[in-house]
Short mmCIF file of C-alpha atoms in Angstrom, two decimals:
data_model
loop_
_atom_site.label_atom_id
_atom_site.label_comp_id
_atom_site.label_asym_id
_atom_site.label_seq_id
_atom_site.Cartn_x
_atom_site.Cartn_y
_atom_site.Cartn_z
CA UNK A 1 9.22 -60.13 -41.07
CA UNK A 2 12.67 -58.64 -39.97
CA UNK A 3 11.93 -55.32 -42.07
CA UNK A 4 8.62 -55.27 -40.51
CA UNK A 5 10.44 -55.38 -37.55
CA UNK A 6 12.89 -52.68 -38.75
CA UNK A 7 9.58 -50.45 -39.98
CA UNK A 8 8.69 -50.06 -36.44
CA UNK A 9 11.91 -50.07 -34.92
CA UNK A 10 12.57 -46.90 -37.16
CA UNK A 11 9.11 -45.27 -36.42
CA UNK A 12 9.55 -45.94 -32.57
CA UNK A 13 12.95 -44.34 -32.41
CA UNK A 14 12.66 -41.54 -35.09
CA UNK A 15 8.66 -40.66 -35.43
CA UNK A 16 7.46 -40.79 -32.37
CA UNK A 17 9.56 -38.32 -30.20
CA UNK A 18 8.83 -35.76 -32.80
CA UNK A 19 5.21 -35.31 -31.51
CA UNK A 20 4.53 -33.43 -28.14
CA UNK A 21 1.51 -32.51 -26.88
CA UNK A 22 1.69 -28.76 -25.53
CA UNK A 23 -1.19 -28.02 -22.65
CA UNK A 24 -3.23 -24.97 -22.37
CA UNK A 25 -1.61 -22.91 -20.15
CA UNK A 26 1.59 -23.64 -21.65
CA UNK A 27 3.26 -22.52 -24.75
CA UNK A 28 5.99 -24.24 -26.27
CA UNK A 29 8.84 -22.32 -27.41
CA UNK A 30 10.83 -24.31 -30.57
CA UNK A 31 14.36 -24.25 -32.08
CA UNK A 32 15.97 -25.71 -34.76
CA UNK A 33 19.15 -26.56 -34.15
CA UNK A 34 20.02 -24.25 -31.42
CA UNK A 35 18.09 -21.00 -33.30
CA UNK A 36 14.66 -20.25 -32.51
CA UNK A 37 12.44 -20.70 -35.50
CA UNK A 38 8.66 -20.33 -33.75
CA UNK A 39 6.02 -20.88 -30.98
CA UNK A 40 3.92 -23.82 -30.68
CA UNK A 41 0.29 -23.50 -29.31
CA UNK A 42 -1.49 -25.73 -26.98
CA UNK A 43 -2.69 -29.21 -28.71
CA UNK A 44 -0.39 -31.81 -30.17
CA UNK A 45 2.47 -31.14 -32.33
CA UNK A 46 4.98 -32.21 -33.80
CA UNK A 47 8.57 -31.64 -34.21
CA UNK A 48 11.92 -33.04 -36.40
CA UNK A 49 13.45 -35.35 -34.38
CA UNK A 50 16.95 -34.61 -33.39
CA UNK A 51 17.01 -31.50 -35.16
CA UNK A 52 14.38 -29.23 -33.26
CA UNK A 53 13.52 -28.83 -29.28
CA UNK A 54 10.73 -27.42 -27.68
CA UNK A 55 10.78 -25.83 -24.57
CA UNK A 56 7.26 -25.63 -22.30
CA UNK A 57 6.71 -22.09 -20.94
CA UNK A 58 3.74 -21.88 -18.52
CA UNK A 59 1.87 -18.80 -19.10
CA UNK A 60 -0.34 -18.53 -16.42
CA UNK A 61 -0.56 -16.00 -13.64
CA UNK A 62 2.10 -16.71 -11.22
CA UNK A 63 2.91 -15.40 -7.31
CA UNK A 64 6.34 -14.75 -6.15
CA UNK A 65 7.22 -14.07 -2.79
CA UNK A 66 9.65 -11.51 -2.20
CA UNK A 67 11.72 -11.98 1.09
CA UNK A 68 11.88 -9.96 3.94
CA UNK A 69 14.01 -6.76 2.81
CA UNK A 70 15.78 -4.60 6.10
CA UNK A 71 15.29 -1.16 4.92
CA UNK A 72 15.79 1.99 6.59
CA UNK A 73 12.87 4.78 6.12
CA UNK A 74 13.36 8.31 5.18
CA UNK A 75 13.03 9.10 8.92
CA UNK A 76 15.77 6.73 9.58
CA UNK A 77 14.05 3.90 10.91
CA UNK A 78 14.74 -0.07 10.43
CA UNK A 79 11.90 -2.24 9.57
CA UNK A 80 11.43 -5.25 7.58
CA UNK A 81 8.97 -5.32 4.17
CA UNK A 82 8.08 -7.89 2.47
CA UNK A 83 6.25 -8.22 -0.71
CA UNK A 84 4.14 -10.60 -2.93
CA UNK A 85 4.17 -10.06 -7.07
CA UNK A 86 1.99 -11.51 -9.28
CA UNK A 87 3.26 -11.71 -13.05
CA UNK A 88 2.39 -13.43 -16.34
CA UNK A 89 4.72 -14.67 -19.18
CA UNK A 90 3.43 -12.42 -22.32
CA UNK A 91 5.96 -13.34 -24.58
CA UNK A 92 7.36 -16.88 -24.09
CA UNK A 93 10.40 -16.01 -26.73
CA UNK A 94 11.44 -13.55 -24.88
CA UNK A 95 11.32 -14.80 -21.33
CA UNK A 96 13.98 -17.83 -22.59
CA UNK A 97 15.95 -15.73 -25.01
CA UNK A 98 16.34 -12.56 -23.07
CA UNK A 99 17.20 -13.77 -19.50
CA UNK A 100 18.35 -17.07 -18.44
CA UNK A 101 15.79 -17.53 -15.67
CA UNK A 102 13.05 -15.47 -15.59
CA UNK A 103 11.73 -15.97 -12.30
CA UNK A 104 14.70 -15.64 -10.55
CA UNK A 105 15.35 -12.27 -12.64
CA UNK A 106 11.98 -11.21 -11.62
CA UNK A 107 12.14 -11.72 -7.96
CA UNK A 108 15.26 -10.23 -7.75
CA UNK A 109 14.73 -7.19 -9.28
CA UNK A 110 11.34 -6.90 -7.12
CA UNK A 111 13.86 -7.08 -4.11
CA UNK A 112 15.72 -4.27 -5.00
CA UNK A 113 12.58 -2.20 -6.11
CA UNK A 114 11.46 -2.87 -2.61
CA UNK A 115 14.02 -1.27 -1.10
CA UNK A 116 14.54 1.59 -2.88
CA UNK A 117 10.69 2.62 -3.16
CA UNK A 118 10.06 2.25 0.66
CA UNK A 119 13.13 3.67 1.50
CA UNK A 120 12.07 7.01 0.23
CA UNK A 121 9.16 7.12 2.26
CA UNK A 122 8.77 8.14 6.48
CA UNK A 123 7.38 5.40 8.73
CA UNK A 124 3.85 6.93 9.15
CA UNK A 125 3.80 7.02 5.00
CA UNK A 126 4.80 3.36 4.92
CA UNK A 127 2.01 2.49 7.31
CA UNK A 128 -0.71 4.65 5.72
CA UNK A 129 0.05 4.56 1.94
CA UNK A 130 0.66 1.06 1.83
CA UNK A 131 -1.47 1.13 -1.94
CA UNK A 132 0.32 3.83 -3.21
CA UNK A 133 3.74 1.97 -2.54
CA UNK A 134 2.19 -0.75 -4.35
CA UNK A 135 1.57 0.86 -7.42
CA UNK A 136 4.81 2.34 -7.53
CA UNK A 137 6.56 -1.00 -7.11
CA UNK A 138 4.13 -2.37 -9.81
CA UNK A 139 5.40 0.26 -12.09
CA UNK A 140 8.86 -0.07 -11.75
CA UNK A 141 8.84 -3.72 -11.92
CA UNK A 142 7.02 -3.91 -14.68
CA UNK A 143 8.97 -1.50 -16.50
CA UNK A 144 12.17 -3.48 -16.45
CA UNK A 145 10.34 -6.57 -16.82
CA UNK A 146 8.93 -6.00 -19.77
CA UNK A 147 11.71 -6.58 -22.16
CA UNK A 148 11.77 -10.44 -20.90
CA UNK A 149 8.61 -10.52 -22.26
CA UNK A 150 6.89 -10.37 -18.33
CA UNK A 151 4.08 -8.25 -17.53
CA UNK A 152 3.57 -7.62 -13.77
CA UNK A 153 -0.19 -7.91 -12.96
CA UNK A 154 0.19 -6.64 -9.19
CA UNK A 155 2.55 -6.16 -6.21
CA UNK A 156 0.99 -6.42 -3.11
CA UNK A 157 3.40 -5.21 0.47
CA UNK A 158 2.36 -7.93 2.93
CA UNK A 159 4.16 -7.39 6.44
CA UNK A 160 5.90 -4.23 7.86
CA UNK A 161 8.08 -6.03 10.54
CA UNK A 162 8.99 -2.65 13.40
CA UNK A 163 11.62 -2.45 16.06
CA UNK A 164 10.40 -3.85 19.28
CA UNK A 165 10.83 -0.76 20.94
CA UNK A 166 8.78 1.20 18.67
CA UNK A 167 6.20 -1.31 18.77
CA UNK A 168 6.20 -0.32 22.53
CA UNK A 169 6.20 3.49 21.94
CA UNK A 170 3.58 3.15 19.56
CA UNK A 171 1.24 1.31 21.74
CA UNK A 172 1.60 3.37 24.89
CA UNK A 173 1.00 6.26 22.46
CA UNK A 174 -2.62 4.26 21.50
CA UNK A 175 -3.07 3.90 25.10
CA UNK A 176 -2.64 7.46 26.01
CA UNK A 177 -5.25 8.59 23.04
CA UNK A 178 -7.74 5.82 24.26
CA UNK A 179 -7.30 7.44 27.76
CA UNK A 180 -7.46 10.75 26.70
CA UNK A 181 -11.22 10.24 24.58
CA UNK A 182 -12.01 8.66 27.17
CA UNK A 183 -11.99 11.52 29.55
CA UNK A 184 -12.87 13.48 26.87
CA UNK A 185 -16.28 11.75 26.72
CA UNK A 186 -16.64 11.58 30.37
CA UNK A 187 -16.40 15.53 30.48
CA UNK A 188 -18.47 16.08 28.36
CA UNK A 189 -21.25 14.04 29.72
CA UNK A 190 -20.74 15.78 33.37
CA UNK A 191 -21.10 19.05 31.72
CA UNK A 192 -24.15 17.69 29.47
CA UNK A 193 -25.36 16.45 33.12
CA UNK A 194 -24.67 19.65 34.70
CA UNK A 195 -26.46 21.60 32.20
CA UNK A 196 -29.89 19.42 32.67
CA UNK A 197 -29.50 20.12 36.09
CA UNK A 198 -29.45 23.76 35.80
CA UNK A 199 -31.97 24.00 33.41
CA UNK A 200 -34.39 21.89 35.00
CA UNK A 201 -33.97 24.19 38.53
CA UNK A 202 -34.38 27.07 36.32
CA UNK A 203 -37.38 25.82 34.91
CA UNK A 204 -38.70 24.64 38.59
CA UNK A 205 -38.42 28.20 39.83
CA UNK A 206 -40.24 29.81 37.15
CA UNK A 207 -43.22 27.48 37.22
CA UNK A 208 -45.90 28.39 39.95
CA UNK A 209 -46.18 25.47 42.28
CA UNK A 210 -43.49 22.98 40.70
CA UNK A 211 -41.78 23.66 44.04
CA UNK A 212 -44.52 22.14 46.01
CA UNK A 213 -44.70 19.14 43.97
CA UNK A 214 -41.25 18.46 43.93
CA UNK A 215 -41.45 18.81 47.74
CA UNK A 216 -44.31 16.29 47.93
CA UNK A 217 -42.39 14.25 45.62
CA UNK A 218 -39.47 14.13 48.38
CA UNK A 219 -42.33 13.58 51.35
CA UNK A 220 -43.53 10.35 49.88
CA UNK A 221 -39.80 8.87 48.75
CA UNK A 222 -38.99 9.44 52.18
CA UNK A 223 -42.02 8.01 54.13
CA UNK A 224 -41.27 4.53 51.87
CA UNK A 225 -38.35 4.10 53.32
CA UNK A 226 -37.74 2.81 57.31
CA UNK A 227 -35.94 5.65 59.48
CA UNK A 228 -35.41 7.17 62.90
CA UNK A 229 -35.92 10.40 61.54
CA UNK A 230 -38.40 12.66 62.39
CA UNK A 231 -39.54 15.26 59.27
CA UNK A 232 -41.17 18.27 59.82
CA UNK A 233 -42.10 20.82 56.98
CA UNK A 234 -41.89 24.34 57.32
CA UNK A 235 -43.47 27.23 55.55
CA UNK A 236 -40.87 28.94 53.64
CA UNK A 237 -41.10 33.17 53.01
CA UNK A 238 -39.63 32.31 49.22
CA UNK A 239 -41.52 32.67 46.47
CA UNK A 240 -44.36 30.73 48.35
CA UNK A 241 -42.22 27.33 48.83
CA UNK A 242 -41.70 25.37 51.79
CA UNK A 243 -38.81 23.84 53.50
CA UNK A 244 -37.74 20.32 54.93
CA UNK A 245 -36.53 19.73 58.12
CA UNK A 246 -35.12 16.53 59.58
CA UNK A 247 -34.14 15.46 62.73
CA UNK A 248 -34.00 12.33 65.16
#
């Protein structure tokens, strides 16, 4: 009984932490002693006890938020940009042996990438090209990145944060363009109204006896409504017509 006893004692302490069970978006990254000796796919494995770790790298995509950055545009103004990157571990080897924390790395390279990227562009540029920036980023990130074994899948700018007094400037600027299509617009349709005008008393005095009618027209509006007014129409010498007279 006692070396039954010992039997399991011996497989509890020194077989069963050598198995570990790896999940599927992880890899697990082994060494041997202190020296890296392999990669361990998802499922369960097993490892020497005491001799050999493994380290669980998740390789799935993952977003970092990268803070608020104060940067100062080619046209000298301040605003605040902040960013959003979405990587992948490609090489879990790498990403432990190459930096000692590669998320931090990663953000903080992204920071300074940021900055220097918007920097070089004016405000109007940093408002307009906001997908252009975004590749840029993407490439620069990714380039440095890429020897910890990280490959940037996107960067995305999220907020550009202005000076309260330009957000002022710019909005009376919107409200003077809203104001001045809008007067725009109502020109034109005066002069569009204008122009029906004219044309239709053009066209009244070249047809024969559109003048009458449009006097009879005027006759019966007028004898709908109540009034004081006395009307009297008199023969007029032009072009055949007549003419309207109205007193009390």
């Amino acid at each position: 009984m006692p070396i039954i006893f010992i039997l399991i004692f011996i497989f509890l302490l020194v077989i069963v932490p050598g198995f570990r069970v790896i999940r599927q978006y992880e890899r697990g990254v082994v060494f041997t002693l202190g020296k890296y000796s392999g990669i361990r796919n998802p499922g369960l494995r097993v490892v020497i006890p005491y001799l050999q770790t493994i380290t669980r790298v998740d390789v799935r995509t993952t977003p970092i938020d990268v803070a608020k950055q104060e940067v100062i545009t080619k046209d000298n103004v301040t605003v605040g940009v902040d960013a959003i990157v979405y990587f992948r571990v490609l090489d879990p080897s790498k990403a432990l042996l190459e930096t000692t924390n590669y998320v931090y790395a990663t953000t903080n390279f992204a920071q300074a990438a940021l900055r220097d990227v918007t920097g070089n562009f004016e405000l109007d540029e940093l408002l307009s090209k906001r997908e252009e920036i975004s590749v840029r980023l993407k490439e620069i990130v990714d380039a440095e990145t890429d020897k910890w074994g990280i490959d940037i899948e996107s960067v995305k700018l999220q907020n550009i944060e202005l000076p309260g007094d330009m957000k002022r400037a710019m909005a009376k600027q919107a409200e003077a363009e809203r104001e001045r299509r809008a007067a725009i617009i109502t020109a034109e349709g005066e002069k569009a109204s204008a122009q029906a005008i004219a044309d239709a008393a053009q066209l009244i005095t070249k047809t024969p006896g559109a003048m009458q009618i449009r006097t009879l027209q005027t006759l019966e509006k007028i004898s709908q409504e109540p009034s004081q007014n006395t009307v009297m129409v008199i023969p007029s010498d032009f072009k055949g017509g007549v003419s309207i007279a109205a007193g009390k």
